[in-house]
CSV table of C-alpha atoms and ligand atoms in Angstrom, one decimal:
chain,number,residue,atom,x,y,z
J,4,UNK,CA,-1.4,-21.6,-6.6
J,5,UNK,CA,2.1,-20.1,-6.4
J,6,UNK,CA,2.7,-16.5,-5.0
J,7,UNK,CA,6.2,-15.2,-4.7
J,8,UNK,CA,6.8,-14.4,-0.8
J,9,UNK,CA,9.3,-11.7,-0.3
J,10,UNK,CA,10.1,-11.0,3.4
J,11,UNK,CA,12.1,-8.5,2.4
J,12,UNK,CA,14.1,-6.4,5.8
J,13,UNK,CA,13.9,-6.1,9.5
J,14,UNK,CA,11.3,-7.0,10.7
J,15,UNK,CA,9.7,-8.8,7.4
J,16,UNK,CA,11.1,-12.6,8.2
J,17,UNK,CA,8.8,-12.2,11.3
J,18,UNK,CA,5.3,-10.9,10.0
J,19,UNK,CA,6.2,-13.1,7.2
J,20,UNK,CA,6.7,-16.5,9.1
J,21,UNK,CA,3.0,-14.6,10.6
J,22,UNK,CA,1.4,-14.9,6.7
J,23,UNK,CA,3.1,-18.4,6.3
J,24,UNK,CA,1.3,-20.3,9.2
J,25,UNK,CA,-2.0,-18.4,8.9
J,26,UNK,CA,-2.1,-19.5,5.1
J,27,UNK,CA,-1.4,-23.3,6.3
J,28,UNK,CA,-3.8,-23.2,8.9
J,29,UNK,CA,-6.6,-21.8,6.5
J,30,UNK,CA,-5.4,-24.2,3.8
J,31,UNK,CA,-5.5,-21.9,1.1
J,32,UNK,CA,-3.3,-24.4,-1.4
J,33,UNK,CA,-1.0,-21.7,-1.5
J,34,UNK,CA,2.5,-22.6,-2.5
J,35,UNK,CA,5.2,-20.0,-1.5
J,36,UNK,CA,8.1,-19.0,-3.7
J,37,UNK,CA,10.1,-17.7,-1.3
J,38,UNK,CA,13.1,-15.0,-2.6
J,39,UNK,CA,15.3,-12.0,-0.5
J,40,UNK,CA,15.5,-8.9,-2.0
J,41,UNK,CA,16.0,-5.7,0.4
J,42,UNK,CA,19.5,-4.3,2.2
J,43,UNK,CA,20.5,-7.0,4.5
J,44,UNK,CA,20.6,-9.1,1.2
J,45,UNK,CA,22.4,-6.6,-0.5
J,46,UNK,CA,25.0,-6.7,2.3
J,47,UNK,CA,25.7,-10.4,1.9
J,48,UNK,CA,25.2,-10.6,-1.9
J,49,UNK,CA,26.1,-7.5,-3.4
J,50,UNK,CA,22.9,-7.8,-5.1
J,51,UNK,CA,19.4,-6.0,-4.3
J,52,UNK,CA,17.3,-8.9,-5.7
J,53,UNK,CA,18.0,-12.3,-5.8
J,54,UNK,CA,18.4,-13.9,-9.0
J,55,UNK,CA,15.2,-15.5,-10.5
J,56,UNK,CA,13.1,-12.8,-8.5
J,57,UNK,CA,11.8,-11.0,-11.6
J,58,UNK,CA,11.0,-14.1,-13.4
J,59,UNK,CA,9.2,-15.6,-10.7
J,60,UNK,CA,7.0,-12.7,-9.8
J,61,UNK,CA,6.1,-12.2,-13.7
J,62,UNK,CA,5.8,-15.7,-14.3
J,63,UNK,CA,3.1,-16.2,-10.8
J,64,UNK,CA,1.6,-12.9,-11.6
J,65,UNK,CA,1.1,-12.4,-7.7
J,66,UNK,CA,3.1,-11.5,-4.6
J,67,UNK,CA,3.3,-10.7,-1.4
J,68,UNK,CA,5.8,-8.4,-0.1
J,69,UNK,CA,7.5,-7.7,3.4
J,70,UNK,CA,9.5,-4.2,4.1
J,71,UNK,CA,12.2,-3.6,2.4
J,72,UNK,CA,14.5,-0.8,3.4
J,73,UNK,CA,16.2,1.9,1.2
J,74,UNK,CA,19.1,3.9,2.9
J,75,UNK,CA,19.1,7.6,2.3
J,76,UNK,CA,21.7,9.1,-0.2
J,77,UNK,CA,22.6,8.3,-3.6
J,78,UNK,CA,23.3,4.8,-5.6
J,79,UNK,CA,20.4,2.6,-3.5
J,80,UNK,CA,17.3,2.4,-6.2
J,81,UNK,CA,14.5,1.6,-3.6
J,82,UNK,CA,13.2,-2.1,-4.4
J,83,UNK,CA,9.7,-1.2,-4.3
J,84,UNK,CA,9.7,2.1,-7.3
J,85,UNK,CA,11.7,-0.8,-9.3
J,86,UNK,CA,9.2,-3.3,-8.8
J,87,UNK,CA,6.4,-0.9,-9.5
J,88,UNK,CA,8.1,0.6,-12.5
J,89,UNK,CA,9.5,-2.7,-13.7
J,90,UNK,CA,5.6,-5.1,-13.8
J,91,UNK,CA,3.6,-1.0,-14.1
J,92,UNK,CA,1.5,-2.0,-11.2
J,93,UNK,CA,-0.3,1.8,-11.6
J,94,UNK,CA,-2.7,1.6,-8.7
J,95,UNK,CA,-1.6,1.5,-5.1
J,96,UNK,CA,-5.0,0.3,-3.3
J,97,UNK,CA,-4.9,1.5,0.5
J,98,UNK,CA,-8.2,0.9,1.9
J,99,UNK,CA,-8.3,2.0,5.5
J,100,UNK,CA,-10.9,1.2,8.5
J,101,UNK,CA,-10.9,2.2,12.4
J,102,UNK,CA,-10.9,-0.9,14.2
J,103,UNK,CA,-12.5,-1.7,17.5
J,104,UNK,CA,-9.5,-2.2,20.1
J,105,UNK,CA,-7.3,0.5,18.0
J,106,UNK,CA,-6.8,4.0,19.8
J,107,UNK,CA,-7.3,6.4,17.4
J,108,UNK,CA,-8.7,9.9,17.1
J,109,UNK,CA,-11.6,8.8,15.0
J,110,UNK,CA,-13.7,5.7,15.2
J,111,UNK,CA,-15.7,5.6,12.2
J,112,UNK,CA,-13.6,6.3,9.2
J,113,UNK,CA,-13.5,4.1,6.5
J,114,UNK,CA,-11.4,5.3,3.4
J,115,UNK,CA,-10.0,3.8,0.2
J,116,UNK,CA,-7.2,6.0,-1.2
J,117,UNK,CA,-5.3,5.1,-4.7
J,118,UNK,CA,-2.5,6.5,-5.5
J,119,UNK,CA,-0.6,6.4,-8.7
J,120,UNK,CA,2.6,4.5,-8.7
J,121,UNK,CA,4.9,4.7,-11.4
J,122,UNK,CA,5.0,8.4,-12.3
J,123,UNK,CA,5.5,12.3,-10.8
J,124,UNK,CA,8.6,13.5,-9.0
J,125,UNK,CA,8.7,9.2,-8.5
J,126,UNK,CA,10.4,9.0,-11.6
J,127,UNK,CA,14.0,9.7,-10.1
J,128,UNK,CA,14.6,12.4,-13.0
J,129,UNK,CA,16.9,14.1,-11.4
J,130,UNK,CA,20.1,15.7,-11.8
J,131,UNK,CA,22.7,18.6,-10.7
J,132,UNK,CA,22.4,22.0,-12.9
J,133,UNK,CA,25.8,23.1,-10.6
J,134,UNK,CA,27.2,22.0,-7.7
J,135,UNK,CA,24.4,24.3,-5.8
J,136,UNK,CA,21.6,23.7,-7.8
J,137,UNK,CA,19.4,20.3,-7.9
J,138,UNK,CA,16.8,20.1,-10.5
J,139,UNK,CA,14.0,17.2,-10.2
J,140,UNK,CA,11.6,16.7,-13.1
J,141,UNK,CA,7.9,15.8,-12.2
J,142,UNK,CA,5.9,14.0,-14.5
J,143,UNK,CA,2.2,13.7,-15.8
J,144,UNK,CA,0.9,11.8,-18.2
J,145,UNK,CA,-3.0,11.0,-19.8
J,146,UNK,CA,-2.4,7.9,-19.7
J,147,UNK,CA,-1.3,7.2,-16.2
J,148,UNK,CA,-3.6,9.8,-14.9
J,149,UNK,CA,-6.8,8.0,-16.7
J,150,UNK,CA,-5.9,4.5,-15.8
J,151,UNK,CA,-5.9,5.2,-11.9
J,152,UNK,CA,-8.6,7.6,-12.1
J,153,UNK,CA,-10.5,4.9,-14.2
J,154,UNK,CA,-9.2,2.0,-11.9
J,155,UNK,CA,-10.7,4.0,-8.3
J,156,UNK,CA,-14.5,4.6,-10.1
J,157,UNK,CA,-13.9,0.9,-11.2
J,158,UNK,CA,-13.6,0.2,-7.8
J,159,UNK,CA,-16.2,2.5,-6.6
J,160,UNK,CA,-18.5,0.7,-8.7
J,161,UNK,CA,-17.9,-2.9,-8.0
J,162,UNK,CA,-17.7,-2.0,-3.6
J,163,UNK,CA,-21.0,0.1,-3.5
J,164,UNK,CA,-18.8,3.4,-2.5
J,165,UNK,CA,-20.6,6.6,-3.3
J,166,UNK,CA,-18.3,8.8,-4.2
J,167,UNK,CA,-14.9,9.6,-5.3
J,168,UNK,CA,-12.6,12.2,-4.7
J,169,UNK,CA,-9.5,13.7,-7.0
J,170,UNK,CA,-6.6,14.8,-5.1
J,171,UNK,CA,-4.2,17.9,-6.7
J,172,UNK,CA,-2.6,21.3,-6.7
J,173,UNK,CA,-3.9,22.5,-9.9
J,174,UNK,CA,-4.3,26.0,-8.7
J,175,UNK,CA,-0.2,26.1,-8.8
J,176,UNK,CA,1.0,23.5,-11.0
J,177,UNK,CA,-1.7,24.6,-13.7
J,178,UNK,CA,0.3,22.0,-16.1
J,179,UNK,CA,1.0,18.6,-14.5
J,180,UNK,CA,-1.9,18.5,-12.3
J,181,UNK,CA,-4.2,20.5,-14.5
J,182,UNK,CA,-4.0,17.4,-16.6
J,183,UNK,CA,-4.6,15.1,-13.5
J,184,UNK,CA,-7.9,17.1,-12.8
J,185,UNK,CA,-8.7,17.5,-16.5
J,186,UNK,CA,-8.5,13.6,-17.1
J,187,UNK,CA,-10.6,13.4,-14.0
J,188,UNK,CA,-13.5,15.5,-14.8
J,189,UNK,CA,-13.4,13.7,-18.3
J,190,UNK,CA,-13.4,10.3,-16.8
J,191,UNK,CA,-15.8,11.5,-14.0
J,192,UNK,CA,-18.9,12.4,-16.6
J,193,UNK,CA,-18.4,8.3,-17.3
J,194,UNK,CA,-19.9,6.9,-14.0
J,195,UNK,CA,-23.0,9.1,-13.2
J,196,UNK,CA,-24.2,6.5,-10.6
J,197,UNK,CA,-20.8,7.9,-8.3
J,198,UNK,CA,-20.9,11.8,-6.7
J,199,UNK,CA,-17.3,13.0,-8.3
J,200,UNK,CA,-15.7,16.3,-6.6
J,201,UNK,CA,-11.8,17.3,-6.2
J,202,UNK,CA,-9.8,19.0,-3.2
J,203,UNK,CA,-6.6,20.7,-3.2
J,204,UNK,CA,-3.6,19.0,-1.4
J,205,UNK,CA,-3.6,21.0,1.5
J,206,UNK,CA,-7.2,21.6,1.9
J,207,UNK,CA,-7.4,17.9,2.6
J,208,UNK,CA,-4.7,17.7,4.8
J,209,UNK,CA,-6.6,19.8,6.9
J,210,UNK,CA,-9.9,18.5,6.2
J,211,UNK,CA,-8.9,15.0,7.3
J,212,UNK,CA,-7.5,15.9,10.7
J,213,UNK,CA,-10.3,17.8,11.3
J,214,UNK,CA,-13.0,15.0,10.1
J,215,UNK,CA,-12.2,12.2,8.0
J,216,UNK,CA,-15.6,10.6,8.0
J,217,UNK,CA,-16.9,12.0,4.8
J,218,UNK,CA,-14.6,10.7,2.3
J,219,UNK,CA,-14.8,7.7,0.9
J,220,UNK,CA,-12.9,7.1,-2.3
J,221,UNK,CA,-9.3,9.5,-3.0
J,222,UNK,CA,-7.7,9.4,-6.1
J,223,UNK,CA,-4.5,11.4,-6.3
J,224,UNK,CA,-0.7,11.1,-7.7
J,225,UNK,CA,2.0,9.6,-6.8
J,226,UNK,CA,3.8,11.7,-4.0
J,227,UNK,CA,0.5,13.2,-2.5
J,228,UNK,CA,-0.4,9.7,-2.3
J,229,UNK,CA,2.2,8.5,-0.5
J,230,UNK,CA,1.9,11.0,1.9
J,231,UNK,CA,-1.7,10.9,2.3
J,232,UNK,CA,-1.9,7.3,2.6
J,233,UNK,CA,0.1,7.8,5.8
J,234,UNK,CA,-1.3,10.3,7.2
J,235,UNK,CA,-4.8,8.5,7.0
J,236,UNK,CA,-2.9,5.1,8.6
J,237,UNK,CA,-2.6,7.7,11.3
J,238,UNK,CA,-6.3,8.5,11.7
J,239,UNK,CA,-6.7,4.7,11.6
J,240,UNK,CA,-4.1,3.8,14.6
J,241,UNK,CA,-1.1,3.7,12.8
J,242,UNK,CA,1.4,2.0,10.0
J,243,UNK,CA,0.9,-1.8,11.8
J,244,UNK,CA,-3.1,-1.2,10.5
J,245,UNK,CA,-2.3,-0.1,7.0
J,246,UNK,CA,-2.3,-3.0,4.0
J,247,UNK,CA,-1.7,-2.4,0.3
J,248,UNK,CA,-1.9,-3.5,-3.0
J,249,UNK,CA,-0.2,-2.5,-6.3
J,250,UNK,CA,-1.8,-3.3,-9.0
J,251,UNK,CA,-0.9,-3.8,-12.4
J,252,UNK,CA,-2.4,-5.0,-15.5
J,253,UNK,CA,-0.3,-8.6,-15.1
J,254,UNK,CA,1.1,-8.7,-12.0
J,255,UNK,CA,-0.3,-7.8,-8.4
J,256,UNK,CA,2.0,-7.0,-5.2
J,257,UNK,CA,0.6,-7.3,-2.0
J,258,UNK,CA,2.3,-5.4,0.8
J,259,UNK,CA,2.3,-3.5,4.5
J,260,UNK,CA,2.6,0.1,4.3
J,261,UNK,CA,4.8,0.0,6.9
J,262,UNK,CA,8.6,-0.4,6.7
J,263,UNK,CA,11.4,-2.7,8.2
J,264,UNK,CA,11.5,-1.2,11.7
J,265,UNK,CA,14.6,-1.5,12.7
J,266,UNK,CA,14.1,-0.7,16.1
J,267,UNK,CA,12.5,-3.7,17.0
J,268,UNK,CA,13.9,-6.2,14.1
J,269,UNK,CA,14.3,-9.7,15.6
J,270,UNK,CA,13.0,-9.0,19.0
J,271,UNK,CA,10.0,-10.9,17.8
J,272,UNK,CA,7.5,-7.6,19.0
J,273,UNK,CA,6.1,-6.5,15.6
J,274,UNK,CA,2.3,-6.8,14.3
J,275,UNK,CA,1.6,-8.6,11.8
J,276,UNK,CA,-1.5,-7.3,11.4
J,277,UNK,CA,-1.1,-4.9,8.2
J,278,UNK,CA,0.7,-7.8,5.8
J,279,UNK,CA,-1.7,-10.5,7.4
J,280,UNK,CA,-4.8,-7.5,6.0
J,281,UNK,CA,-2.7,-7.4,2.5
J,282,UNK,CA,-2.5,-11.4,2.6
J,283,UNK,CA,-6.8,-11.3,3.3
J,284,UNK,CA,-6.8,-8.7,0.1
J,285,UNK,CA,-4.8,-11.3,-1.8
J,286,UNK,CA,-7.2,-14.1,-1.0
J,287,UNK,CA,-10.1,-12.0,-1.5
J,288,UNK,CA,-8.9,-10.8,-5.1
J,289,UNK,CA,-8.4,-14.9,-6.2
J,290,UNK,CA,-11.7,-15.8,-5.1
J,291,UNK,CA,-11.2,-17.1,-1.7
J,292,UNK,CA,-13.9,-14.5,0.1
J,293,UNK,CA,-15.1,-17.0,2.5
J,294,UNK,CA,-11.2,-17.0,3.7
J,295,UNK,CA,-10.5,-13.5,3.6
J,296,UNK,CA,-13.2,-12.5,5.7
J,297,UNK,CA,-13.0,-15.4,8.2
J,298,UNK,CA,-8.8,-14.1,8.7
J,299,UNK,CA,-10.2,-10.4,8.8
J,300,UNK,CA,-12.8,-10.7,11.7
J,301,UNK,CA,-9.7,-13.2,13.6
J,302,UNK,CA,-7.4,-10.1,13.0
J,303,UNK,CA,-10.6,-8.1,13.9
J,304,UNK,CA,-11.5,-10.4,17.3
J,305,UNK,CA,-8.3,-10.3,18.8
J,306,UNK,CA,-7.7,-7.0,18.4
J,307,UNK,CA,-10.9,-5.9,20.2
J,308,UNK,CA,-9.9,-7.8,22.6
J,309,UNK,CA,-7.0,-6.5,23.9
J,310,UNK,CA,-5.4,-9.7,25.8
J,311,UNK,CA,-3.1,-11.0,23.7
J,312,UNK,CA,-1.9,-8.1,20.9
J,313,UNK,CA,1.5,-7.3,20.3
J,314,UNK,CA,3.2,-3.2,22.6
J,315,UNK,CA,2.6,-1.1,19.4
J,316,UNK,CA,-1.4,-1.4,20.5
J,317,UNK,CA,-0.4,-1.7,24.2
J,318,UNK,CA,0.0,-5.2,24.6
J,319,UNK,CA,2.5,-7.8,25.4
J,320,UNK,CA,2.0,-10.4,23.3
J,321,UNK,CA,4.7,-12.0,20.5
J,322,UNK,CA,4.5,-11.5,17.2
J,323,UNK,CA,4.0,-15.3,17.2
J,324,UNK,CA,1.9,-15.6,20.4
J,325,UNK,CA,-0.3,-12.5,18.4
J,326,UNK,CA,-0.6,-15.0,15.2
J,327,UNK,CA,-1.1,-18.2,17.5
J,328,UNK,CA,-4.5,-16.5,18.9
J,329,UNK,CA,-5.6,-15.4,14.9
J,330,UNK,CA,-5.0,-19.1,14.5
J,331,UNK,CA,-6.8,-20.3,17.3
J,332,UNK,CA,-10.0,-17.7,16.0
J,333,UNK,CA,-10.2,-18.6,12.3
F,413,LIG,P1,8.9,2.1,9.8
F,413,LIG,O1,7.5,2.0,9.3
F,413,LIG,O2,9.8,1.0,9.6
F,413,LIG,O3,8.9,2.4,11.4
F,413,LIG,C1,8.2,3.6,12.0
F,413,LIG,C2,7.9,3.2,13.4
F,413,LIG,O4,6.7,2.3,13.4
F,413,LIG,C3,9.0,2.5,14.2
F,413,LIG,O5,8.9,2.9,15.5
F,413,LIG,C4,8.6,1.0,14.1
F,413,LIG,O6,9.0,0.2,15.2
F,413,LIG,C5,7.0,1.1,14.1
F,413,LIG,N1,6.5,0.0,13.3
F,413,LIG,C6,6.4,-0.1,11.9
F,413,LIG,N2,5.8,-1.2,11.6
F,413,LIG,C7,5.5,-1.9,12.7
F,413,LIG,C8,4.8,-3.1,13.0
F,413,LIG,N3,4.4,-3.9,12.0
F,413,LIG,N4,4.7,-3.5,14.2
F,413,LIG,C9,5.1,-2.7,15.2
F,413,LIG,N5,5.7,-1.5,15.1
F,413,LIG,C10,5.9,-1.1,13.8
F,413,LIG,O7,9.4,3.5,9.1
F,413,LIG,P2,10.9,4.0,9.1
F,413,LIG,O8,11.6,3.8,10.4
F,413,LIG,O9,10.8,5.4,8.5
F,413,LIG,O10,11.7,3.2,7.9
F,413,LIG,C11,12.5,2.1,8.2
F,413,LIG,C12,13.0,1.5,6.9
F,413,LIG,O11,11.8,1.0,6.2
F,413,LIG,C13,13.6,2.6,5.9
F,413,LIG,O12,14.8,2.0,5.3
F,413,LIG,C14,12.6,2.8,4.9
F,413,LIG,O13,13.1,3.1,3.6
F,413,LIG,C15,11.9,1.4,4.8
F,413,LIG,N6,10.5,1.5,4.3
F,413,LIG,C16,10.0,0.5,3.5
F,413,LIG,C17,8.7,0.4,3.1
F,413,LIG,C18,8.3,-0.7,2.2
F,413,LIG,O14,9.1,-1.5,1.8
F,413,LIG,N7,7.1,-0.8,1.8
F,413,LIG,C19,7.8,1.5,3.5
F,413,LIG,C20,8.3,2.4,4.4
F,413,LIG,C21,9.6,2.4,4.8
């Protein structure tokens, strides 16, 4: 099978070479396609994505994504709305779990958020109405807003969840995410067998900090998603814990939530842990369950142990000492 492999910036050659040597020692018949895409590339090249790059991913269908980082300012179109708006991969899966070994606040929340990918303020319609005025265009549609709502039951249904949750500010933007909730209550009266309610935006904030154990499935757009999803990384220990999948009628891209860190780029410290997770969703989505779950309780056992994990979860250990000891426990 090939998958495109983009390691993307910073730190992604590292937990990349991570994803490349777990795959070979599970012996997934996995052939890598390997392209650069990201800034450093764009400083050699003059080029964002490397030639072929589109092609590839919509030829393979499937890939698997490092960080890739977007400066702040104007005329740098961040790699990953392109690549979402570009294959329409609608549904950003973030499933996220407390892990033994992990500090966190809470130790029992397990939470599935999706988040929709290619519309709302995310569609870069912006422009200048005078030099002090900036005018940005959110957008809503029925048919985004049904396929992710429909895509989070789908999932509700086929992973035993109980219940899903919409996400929104309807009570202020009565238009835009009226329709969100609208298409949700529709859609809702479709799946019986799943408990269906809805939250405002900041109601959950505060709900999840206070006690994230009760929700199960959120389905929200795109920018409350993004900050939601990272917010709940938080509850689970952090960005190195949080894997992702965007999913699109013809082409899935696997990916960490995380980004390039740049603080510790080549000093061979980062987890891997998040983009080996998004590798185990990968293999779980083509069939390979037996694999995916022996690499998840590795990732699992070595992070409850403690010895040999990499400083962001208060250990020593290399990124490739960190993937040697997954290795050693598949
Ligand atoms: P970041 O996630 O790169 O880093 C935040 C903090 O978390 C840093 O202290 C970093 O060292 C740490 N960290 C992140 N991942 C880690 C890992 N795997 N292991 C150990 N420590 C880890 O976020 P930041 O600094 O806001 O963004 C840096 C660049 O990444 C920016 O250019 C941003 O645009 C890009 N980015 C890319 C994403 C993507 O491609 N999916 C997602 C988020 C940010």
């Amino acid at each position: 099978m090939q998958i495109v492999l983009i390691p993307g910036d910073g730190i992604g050659k590292e937990i990349a070479a991570s994803v490349k040597d777990v795959s070979a020692a599970l012996d997934c018949g996995i052939d890598w396609l390997p392209y650069e895409a990201g800034a450093e590339y764009y400083e050699k090249s003059g080029k964002l994505l490397q030639d072929g790059l589109m092609d590839a991913i919509r030829e393979c269908g499937l890939a698997l994504k490092g960080p890739t980082a977007t400066p702040i300012g104007t005329g740098f179109r961040s790699i990953n709305v392109q690549l979402r708006q570009t294959f329409q991969t609608y549904a950003n899966l973030r499933p996220l779990h407390s892990m033994a070994g992990v500090k966190s606040r809470y130790e029992n929340v397990d939470l599935v958020i999706f988040r929709e990918n290619t519309e709302d303020l995310y569609r870069g319609i912006e422009y200048m109405c005078d030099s002090d005025t900036a005018h940005g265009i959110k957008m809503i549609t029925r048919k985004a807003s049904a396929r992710i709502i429909r895509a989070a039951f789908e999932y509700a249904v086929a992973n035993g969840r109980k219940r899903v949750t919409a996400v929104h500010k309807a009570n202020i933007m009565k238009l835009t995410d009226g329709l969100f909730l609208e298409t949700f209550n529709q859609i809702a009266k479709e799946y019986p067998q799943i408990a269906s309610d809805s939250v405002i935006i900041d109601a959950l904030c505060m709900k999840l900090v206070t006690d994230p154990t009760p929700f199960d499935v959120l389905v929200t757009e795109n920018l409350y998603g993004d900050i939601i999803s990272d917010l709940c990384a938080g509850l689970v220990g952090g960005l190195g814990f949080a894997p992702s999948a965007n999913i699109g009628d013809t082409v899935t891209i696997y990916e960490a939530v995380h980004g390039s860190a740049p603080d510790i780029a080549g000093m061979n410290k980062a987890n891997p842990t998040a983009l080996l997770m998004a590798f185990a969703m990968l293999l779980n989505d083509q069939g390979m369950k037996d694999k995916a779950e022996r690499l998840n309780n590795a990732i699992a056992a070595v992070i409850a142990e403690g010895k040999t994990v990499t400083a962001d979860i208060g250990g020593s250990a290399s990124t490739q000492e960190f993937t040697a000891e997954v290795i050693r426990r598949l």
